[in-house]
């Protein structure tokens, strides 16, 4: 605080009064002098003007409120099962039920062996925020040998106190959720070491070797990632990748050893599939929860707790096959054709048994409170209706499955199930308590013994 005052310091220039003081650099006209008054003190505690050494005229003192400078870096994560492993948190998430908070990071950070380790503890530290996260879900999680995965991600359940500390700190809170990547697009990777500049370059798929797991061998194959240039280092795994508007685009996963100068030397995974898989959304700087790609909890029995309102098609005119395809796309597009096939079996089984008096597949799909993708307040519904007008690849596959369903030629892979719920739910729905699933397909548990 001595920079503008090389001579005698004014009495009011005291850290007990100020958060900071700054003087405009030489430029045009008389520079302006600012002083940030600490919270709880009136602005009038400072004089309206001040004379600086070397200046004849009095300078108006601009008395303001201003935040203190905070060095930006991401929280450090260390799994207790392997303390030598260190990683970074990507974002603070809220579950679809709104009642739980999670830290997002890479799976190979939270569970370095990529083995089943539900509930494993991870120590979390960031400034004064210190706590423990409990491993809740992750991808990939191979039972034996490498597998293909579109993400390397895990969520850690944290208590309310730690979640509140991160919300107040703000470093984990992006301005929003970013759009599609573009070649040459500038980004920032939020490392534990600070903000690192990067540039997007290529779509990337390939093998990933987790250090210390199986030396020199691929531990899994990462699909549909983004290659970019960034000065990343070990320990940055999980770092948030944000665009120029500070919107969250993805999470840093790995460096690319042996990359030539000017080529992509790092890889990040897009955030959309991660949020959809874990059925969670990031807390934003505004205090709201990110609405893009909010996932759904899956179909449940009537009478269960839901928020929202009855299904609607709005002003869009859809055929019965489109209604079914929309339902498959809205409920299970992130689980491939087998996952959508399984949901179609539930629709068929409800239709054929006249469950809840539904006499058609369309009636089953639009039955109030049964498929959350049709709720008015589901943020993905506009996208679902839009994709019906301009089909993407998953929607084309959903249409083919819907055609078989309506022609009654769809094979049942769920053993007669009429109910399902997502495996990521913290607690099963009331109707599923005490019951065993007849089959598990993708991220859904299916039941054939619910009335």
PDB file of C-alpha atoms in Angstrom, residues 135-344:
ATOM      1  CA  UNK A 135     -16.764 -41.574  -3.373  1.00  0.00           C
ATOM      2  CA  UNK A 136     -20.298 -42.060  -4.685  1.00  0.00           C
ATOM      3  CA  UNK A 137     -20.047 -42.884  -8.396  1.00  0.00           C
ATOM      4  CA  UNK A 138     -17.400 -42.978 -11.113  1.00  0.00           C
ATOM      5  CA  UNK A 139     -16.601 -43.889 -14.732  1.00  0.00           C
ATOM      6  CA  UNK A 140     -14.773 -45.926 -15.907  1.00  0.00           C
ATOM      7  CA  UNK A 141     -14.879 -48.735 -13.380  1.00  0.00           C
ATOM      8  CA  UNK A 142     -13.667 -51.845 -15.235  1.00  0.00           C
ATOM      9  CA  UNK A 143     -14.133 -55.170 -13.540  1.00  0.00           C
ATOM     10  CA  UNK A 144     -11.245 -56.674 -15.485  1.00  0.00           C
ATOM     11  CA  UNK A 145      -9.125 -55.219 -18.245  1.00  0.00           C
ATOM     12  CA  UNK A 146      -9.459 -51.941 -20.143  1.00  0.00           C
ATOM     13  CA  UNK A 147     -12.804 -50.643 -21.373  1.00  0.00           C
ATOM     14  CA  UNK A 148     -14.003 -47.795 -23.541  1.00  0.00           C
ATOM     15  CA  UNK A 149     -15.373 -44.760 -21.732  1.00  0.00           C
ATOM     16  CA  UNK A 150     -16.500 -41.291 -22.764  1.00  0.00           C
ATOM     17  CA  UNK A 151     -15.301 -39.868 -19.465  1.00  0.00           C
ATOM     18  CA  UNK A 152     -12.866 -40.204 -16.602  1.00  0.00           C
ATOM     19  CA  UNK A 153     -14.992 -38.737 -13.840  1.00  0.00           C
ATOM     20  CA  UNK A 154     -16.112 -39.298 -10.261  1.00  0.00           C
ATOM     21  CA  UNK A 155     -18.358 -37.534  -7.770  1.00  0.00           C
ATOM     22  CA  UNK A 156     -17.542 -37.156  -4.083  1.00  0.00           C
ATOM     23  CA  UNK A 157     -20.312 -36.569  -1.584  1.00  0.00           C
ATOM     24  CA  UNK A 158     -19.446 -33.637   0.718  1.00  0.00           C
ATOM     25  CA  UNK A 159     -21.232 -32.294   3.763  1.00  0.00           C
ATOM     26  CA  UNK A 160     -23.166 -29.015   3.841  1.00  0.00           C
ATOM     27  CA  UNK A 161     -20.398 -27.114   5.645  1.00  0.00           C
ATOM     28  CA  UNK A 162     -17.771 -27.902   3.006  1.00  0.00           C
ATOM     29  CA  UNK A 163     -20.219 -27.221   0.159  1.00  0.00           C
ATOM     30  CA  UNK A 164     -21.090 -23.846   1.672  1.00  0.00           C
ATOM     31  CA  UNK A 165     -17.400 -22.974   2.034  1.00  0.00           C
ATOM     32  CA  UNK A 166     -16.828 -23.627  -1.664  1.00  0.00           C
ATOM     33  CA  UNK A 167     -19.906 -21.651  -2.654  1.00  0.00           C
ATOM     34  CA  UNK A 168     -18.651 -18.687  -0.634  1.00  0.00           C
ATOM     35  CA  UNK A 169     -15.134 -19.019  -2.025  1.00  0.00           C
ATOM     36  CA  UNK A 170     -16.449 -19.036  -5.591  1.00  0.00           C
ATOM     37  CA  UNK A 171     -13.398 -20.537  -7.316  1.00  0.00           C
ATOM     38  CA  UNK A 172     -15.334 -23.700  -8.230  1.00  0.00           C
ATOM     39  CA  UNK A 173     -18.327 -21.770  -9.568  1.00  0.00           C
ATOM     40  CA  UNK A 174     -18.320 -21.083 -13.330  1.00  0.00           C
ATOM     41  CA  UNK A 175     -20.410 -18.384 -14.978  1.00  0.00           C
ATOM     42  CA  UNK A 176     -22.385 -20.997 -16.911  1.00  0.00           C
ATOM     43  CA  UNK A 177     -22.052 -24.105 -19.056  1.00  0.00           C
ATOM     44  CA  UNK A 178     -20.078 -23.723 -22.273  1.00  0.00           C
ATOM     45  CA  UNK A 179     -21.081 -24.596 -25.804  1.00  0.00           C
ATOM     46  CA  UNK A 180     -19.491 -26.755 -28.493  1.00  0.00           C
ATOM     47  CA  UNK A 181     -15.693 -26.577 -28.841  1.00  0.00           C
ATOM     48  CA  UNK A 182     -14.077 -24.808 -31.822  1.00  0.00           C
ATOM     49  CA  UNK A 183     -10.589 -25.161 -33.256  1.00  0.00           C
ATOM     50  CA  UNK A 184      -8.363 -22.358 -32.008  1.00  0.00           C
ATOM     51  CA  UNK A 185     -10.763 -21.447 -29.202  1.00  0.00           C
ATOM     52  CA  UNK A 186      -8.932 -20.013 -26.171  1.00  0.00           C
ATOM     53  CA  UNK A 187      -9.685 -21.680 -22.839  1.00  0.00           C
ATOM     54  CA  UNK A 188      -8.428 -21.609 -19.272  1.00  0.00           C
ATOM     55  CA  UNK A 189      -7.621 -24.671 -17.211  1.00  0.00           C
ATOM     56  CA  UNK A 190      -8.063 -24.046 -13.489  1.00  0.00           C
ATOM     57  CA  UNK A 191      -5.180 -25.931 -11.931  1.00  0.00           C
ATOM     58  CA  UNK A 192      -4.237 -26.217  -8.263  1.00  0.00           C
ATOM     59  CA  UNK A 193      -1.335 -23.992  -9.328  1.00  0.00           C
ATOM     60  CA  UNK A 194      -3.545 -21.266 -10.757  1.00  0.00           C
ATOM     61  CA  UNK A 195      -5.082 -20.430 -14.127  1.00  0.00           C
ATOM     62  CA  UNK A 196      -3.338 -21.887 -17.180  1.00  0.00           C
ATOM     63  CA  UNK A 197      -4.057 -20.686 -20.719  1.00  0.00           C
ATOM     64  CA  UNK A 198      -4.951 -23.229 -23.382  1.00  0.00           C
ATOM     65  CA  UNK A 199      -6.094 -23.533 -26.994  1.00  0.00           C
ATOM     66  CA  UNK A 200      -8.515 -26.138 -28.357  1.00  0.00           C
ATOM     67  CA  UNK A 201      -7.203 -28.115 -31.307  1.00  0.00           C
ATOM     68  CA  UNK A 202      -8.704 -31.551 -32.128  1.00  0.00           C
ATOM     69  CA  UNK A 203     -11.239 -34.221 -31.269  1.00  0.00           C
ATOM     70  CA  UNK A 204      -9.294 -36.996 -29.553  1.00  0.00           C
ATOM     71  CA  UNK A 205      -9.827 -40.673 -28.715  1.00  0.00           C
ATOM     72  CA  UNK A 206      -7.174 -43.079 -27.497  1.00  0.00           C
ATOM     73  CA  UNK A 207      -5.693 -45.192 -24.688  1.00  0.00           C
ATOM     74  CA  UNK A 208      -4.991 -43.704 -21.262  1.00  0.00           C
ATOM     75  CA  UNK A 209      -2.360 -45.000 -18.864  1.00  0.00           C
ATOM     76  CA  UNK A 210      -3.005 -44.247 -15.183  1.00  0.00           C
ATOM     77  CA  UNK A 211       0.374 -43.726 -13.430  1.00  0.00           C
ATOM     78  CA  UNK A 212       1.228 -46.512 -11.029  1.00  0.00           C
ATOM     79  CA  UNK A 213      -1.677 -48.746 -12.074  1.00  0.00           C
ATOM     80  CA  UNK A 214      -0.246 -50.868 -14.888  1.00  0.00           C
ATOM     81  CA  UNK A 215       3.034 -49.434 -16.141  1.00  0.00           C
ATOM     82  CA  UNK A 216       3.221 -49.012 -19.897  1.00  0.00           C
ATOM     83  CA  UNK A 217      -0.255 -50.457 -20.521  1.00  0.00           C
ATOM     84  CA  UNK A 218      -3.542 -48.815 -21.352  1.00  0.00           C
ATOM     85  CA  UNK A 219      -5.880 -48.818 -18.357  1.00  0.00           C
ATOM     86  CA  UNK A 220      -8.879 -47.655 -20.386  1.00  0.00           C
ATOM     87  CA  UNK A 221      -9.729 -46.134 -23.765  1.00  0.00           C
ATOM     88  CA  UNK A 222     -11.056 -42.581 -23.709  1.00  0.00           C
ATOM     89  CA  UNK A 223     -13.549 -41.753 -26.467  1.00  0.00           C
ATOM     90  CA  UNK A 224     -14.879 -38.412 -27.752  1.00  0.00           C
ATOM     91  CA  UNK A 225     -12.480 -36.198 -25.789  1.00  0.00           C
ATOM     92  CA  UNK A 226     -10.921 -32.873 -26.831  1.00  0.00           C
ATOM     93  CA  UNK A 227      -7.204 -32.402 -27.430  1.00  0.00           C
ATOM     94  CA  UNK A 228      -5.777 -28.997 -26.547  1.00  0.00           C
ATOM     95  CA  UNK A 229      -2.518 -27.210 -25.804  1.00  0.00           C
ATOM     96  CA  UNK A 230      -1.886 -26.323 -22.179  1.00  0.00           C
ATOM     97  CA  UNK A 231       1.056 -26.335 -19.781  1.00  0.00           C
ATOM     98  CA  UNK A 232      -0.481 -29.072 -17.636  1.00  0.00           C
ATOM     99  CA  UNK A 233       1.453 -31.107 -15.098  1.00  0.00           C
ATOM    100  CA  UNK A 234       0.871 -34.155 -12.878  1.00  0.00           C
ATOM    101  CA  UNK A 235      -1.736 -33.295 -10.260  1.00  0.00           C
ATOM    102  CA  UNK A 236      -3.873 -31.202 -12.644  1.00  0.00           C
ATOM    103  CA  UNK A 237      -6.271 -34.074 -13.382  1.00  0.00           C
ATOM    104  CA  UNK A 238      -9.785 -32.838 -12.736  1.00  0.00           C
ATOM    105  CA  UNK A 239      -8.978 -29.176 -13.378  1.00  0.00           C
ATOM    106  CA  UNK A 240     -11.923 -27.246 -14.833  1.00  0.00           C
ATOM    107  CA  UNK A 241     -11.602 -26.178 -18.464  1.00  0.00           C
ATOM    108  CA  UNK A 242     -13.500 -22.920 -19.051  1.00  0.00           C
ATOM    109  CA  UNK A 243     -14.065 -20.719 -22.086  1.00  0.00           C
ATOM    110  CA  UNK A 244     -13.411 -16.992 -22.435  1.00  0.00           C
ATOM    111  CA  UNK A 245     -16.739 -16.236 -20.728  1.00  0.00           C
ATOM    112  CA  UNK A 246     -15.686 -18.437 -17.786  1.00  0.00           C
ATOM    113  CA  UNK A 247     -18.295 -21.069 -18.693  1.00  0.00           C
ATOM    114  CA  UNK A 248     -17.482 -24.685 -17.836  1.00  0.00           C
ATOM    115  CA  UNK A 249     -16.628 -26.780 -20.900  1.00  0.00           C
ATOM    116  CA  UNK A 250     -14.993 -29.845 -19.411  1.00  0.00           C
ATOM    117  CA  UNK A 251     -12.459 -31.382 -17.074  1.00  0.00           C
ATOM    118  CA  UNK A 252      -8.744 -31.936 -17.656  1.00  0.00           C
ATOM    119  CA  UNK A 253      -7.888 -35.636 -17.764  1.00  0.00           C
ATOM    120  CA  UNK A 254      -4.359 -36.211 -19.002  1.00  0.00           C
ATOM    121  CA  UNK A 255      -1.252 -34.920 -20.689  1.00  0.00           C
ATOM    122  CA  UNK A 256      -0.092 -36.362 -24.021  1.00  0.00           C
ATOM    123  CA  UNK A 257       3.502 -37.563 -23.694  1.00  0.00           C
ATOM    124  CA  UNK A 258       5.657 -37.102 -26.767  1.00  0.00           C
ATOM    125  CA  UNK A 259       3.479 -34.438 -28.383  1.00  0.00           C
ATOM    126  CA  UNK A 260       5.317 -32.408 -31.002  1.00  0.00           C
ATOM    127  CA  UNK A 261       5.667 -28.648 -30.701  1.00  0.00           C
ATOM    128  CA  UNK A 262       2.462 -26.973 -31.827  1.00  0.00           C
ATOM    129  CA  UNK A 263       0.353 -30.114 -31.413  1.00  0.00           C
ATOM    130  CA  UNK A 264      -2.238 -30.917 -28.763  1.00  0.00           C
ATOM    131  CA  UNK A 265      -0.413 -31.952 -25.574  1.00  0.00           C
ATOM    132  CA  UNK A 266      -3.353 -32.410 -23.187  1.00  0.00           C
ATOM    133  CA  UNK A 267      -6.832 -33.931 -23.162  1.00  0.00           C
ATOM    134  CA  UNK A 268     -10.077 -32.897 -21.502  1.00  0.00           C
ATOM    135  CA  UNK A 269     -13.455 -34.584 -21.327  1.00  0.00           C
ATOM    136  CA  UNK A 270     -16.599 -32.567 -22.251  1.00  0.00           C
ATOM    137  CA  UNK A 271     -18.808 -31.748 -19.275  1.00  0.00           C
ATOM    138  CA  UNK A 272     -22.192 -32.606 -20.832  1.00  0.00           C
ATOM    139  CA  UNK A 273     -21.957 -36.427 -20.718  1.00  0.00           C
ATOM    140  CA  UNK A 274     -20.586 -36.247 -17.163  1.00  0.00           C
ATOM    141  CA  UNK A 275     -23.518 -34.213 -15.846  1.00  0.00           C
ATOM    142  CA  UNK A 276     -25.976 -36.402 -17.702  1.00  0.00           C
ATOM    143  CA  UNK A 277     -24.458 -39.630 -16.369  1.00  0.00           C
ATOM    144  CA  UNK A 278     -24.256 -38.510 -12.743  1.00  0.00           C
ATOM    145  CA  UNK A 279     -27.589 -36.673 -12.863  1.00  0.00           C
ATOM    146  CA  UNK A 280     -26.188 -33.549 -11.321  1.00  0.00           C
ATOM    147  CA  UNK A 281     -25.666 -29.909 -12.226  1.00  0.00           C
ATOM    148  CA  UNK A 282     -22.974 -27.378 -11.295  1.00  0.00           C
ATOM    149  CA  UNK A 283     -23.502 -24.497  -8.929  1.00  0.00           C
ATOM    150  CA  UNK A 284     -22.948 -21.262 -10.859  1.00  0.00           C
ATOM    151  CA  UNK A 285     -21.438 -17.960  -9.791  1.00  0.00           C
ATOM    152  CA  UNK A 286     -24.906 -16.379  -9.872  1.00  0.00           C
ATOM    153  CA  UNK A 287     -26.015 -18.715  -7.089  1.00  0.00           C
ATOM    154  CA  UNK A 288     -28.227 -20.700  -9.454  1.00  0.00           C
ATOM    155  CA  UNK A 289     -27.714 -24.254 -10.668  1.00  0.00           C
ATOM    156  CA  UNK A 290     -26.639 -24.788 -14.286  1.00  0.00           C
ATOM    157  CA  UNK A 291     -29.690 -25.671 -16.361  1.00  0.00           C
ATOM    158  CA  UNK A 292     -28.000 -27.061 -19.474  1.00  0.00           C
ATOM    159  CA  UNK A 293     -28.171 -30.850 -19.791  1.00  0.00           C
ATOM    160  CA  UNK A 294     -29.847 -31.371 -16.417  1.00  0.00           C
ATOM    161  CA  UNK A 295     -30.288 -35.152 -16.208  1.00  0.00           C
ATOM    162  CA  UNK A 296     -33.311 -37.128 -15.163  1.00  0.00           C
ATOM    163  CA  UNK A 297     -33.904 -39.754 -12.539  1.00  0.00           C
ATOM    164  CA  UNK A 298     -35.815 -42.156 -14.791  1.00  0.00           C
ATOM    165  CA  UNK A 299     -39.323 -43.554 -14.734  1.00  0.00           C
ATOM    166  CA  UNK A 300     -40.894 -44.460 -11.400  1.00  0.00           C
ATOM    167  CA  UNK A 301     -44.224 -45.729 -10.160  1.00  0.00           C
ATOM    168  CA  UNK A 302     -47.141 -43.328  -9.942  1.00  0.00           C
ATOM    169  CA  UNK A 303     -47.555 -41.507  -6.664  1.00  0.00           C
ATOM    170  CA  UNK A 304     -43.867 -41.063  -5.957  1.00  0.00           C
ATOM    171  CA  UNK A 305     -42.546 -37.653  -4.977  1.00  0.00           C
ATOM    172  CA  UNK A 306     -42.030 -35.427  -8.023  1.00  0.00           C
ATOM    173  CA  UNK A 307     -41.868 -31.742  -8.690  1.00  0.00           C
ATOM    174  CA  UNK A 308     -43.281 -30.048 -11.752  1.00  0.00           C
ATOM    175  CA  UNK A 309     -46.540 -30.594 -13.575  1.00  0.00           C
ATOM    176  CA  UNK A 310     -48.284 -32.900 -15.982  1.00  0.00           C
ATOM    177  CA  UNK A 311     -46.669 -33.877 -19.300  1.00  0.00           C
ATOM    178  CA  UNK A 312     -47.154 -31.661 -22.290  1.00  0.00           C
ATOM    179  CA  UNK A 313     -46.252 -31.631 -25.969  1.00  0.00           C
ATOM    180  CA  UNK A 314     -46.892 -27.904 -26.179  1.00  0.00           C
ATOM    181  CA  UNK A 315     -47.406 -26.589 -29.685  1.00  0.00           C
ATOM    182  CA  UNK A 316     -45.325 -29.340 -31.299  1.00  0.00           C
ATOM    183  CA  UNK A 317     -47.256 -31.913 -33.343  1.00  0.00           C
ATOM    184  CA  UNK A 318     -45.757 -35.360 -32.850  1.00  0.00           C
ATOM    185  CA  UNK A 319     -46.723 -38.782 -34.114  1.00  0.00           C
ATOM    186  CA  UNK A 320     -46.973 -41.689 -31.691  1.00  0.00           C
ATOM    187  CA  UNK A 321     -43.600 -43.015 -32.870  1.00  0.00           C
ATOM    188  CA  UNK A 322     -42.084 -39.566 -32.234  1.00  0.00           C
ATOM    189  CA  UNK A 323     -43.556 -39.464 -28.731  1.00  0.00           C
ATOM    190  CA  UNK A 324     -42.015 -42.853 -27.966  1.00  0.00           C
ATOM    191  CA  UNK A 325     -38.685 -41.897 -29.556  1.00  0.00           C
ATOM    192  CA  UNK A 326     -38.622 -38.641 -27.594  1.00  0.00           C
ATOM    193  CA  UNK A 327     -39.172 -40.596 -24.399  1.00  0.00           C
ATOM    194  CA  UNK A 328     -36.326 -43.003 -25.180  1.00  0.00           C
ATOM    195  CA  UNK A 329     -34.026 -40.120 -26.146  1.00  0.00           C
ATOM    196  CA  UNK A 330     -35.015 -38.054 -23.112  1.00  0.00           C
ATOM    197  CA  UNK A 331     -34.631 -40.881 -20.604  1.00  0.00           C
ATOM    198  CA  UNK A 332     -31.695 -42.931 -21.876  1.00  0.00           C
ATOM    199  CA  UNK A 333     -29.826 -41.329 -24.774  1.00  0.00           C
ATOM    200  CA  UNK A 334     -26.613 -41.405 -22.717  1.00  0.00           C
ATOM    201  CA  UNK A 335     -26.828 -45.197 -22.400  1.00  0.00           C
ATOM    202  CA  UNK A 336     -26.744 -46.251 -26.026  1.00  0.00           C
ATOM    203  CA  UNK A 337     -29.184 -48.379 -27.982  1.00  0.00           C
ATOM    204  CA  UNK A 338     -29.367 -51.096 -25.312  1.00  0.00           C
ATOM    205  CA  UNK A 339     -30.354 -48.533 -22.676  1.00  0.00           C
ATOM    206  CA  UNK A 340     -33.050 -47.036 -24.907  1.00  0.00           C
ATOM    207  CA  UNK A 341     -34.214 -50.554 -25.840  1.00  0.00           C
ATOM    208  CA  UNK A 342     -34.654 -51.348 -22.153  1.00  0.00           C
ATOM    209  CA  UNK A 343     -36.772 -48.239 -21.533  1.00  0.00           C
ATOM    210  CA  UNK A 344     -38.833 -49.150 -24.610  1.00  0.00           C
TER     211      UNK A 344
END
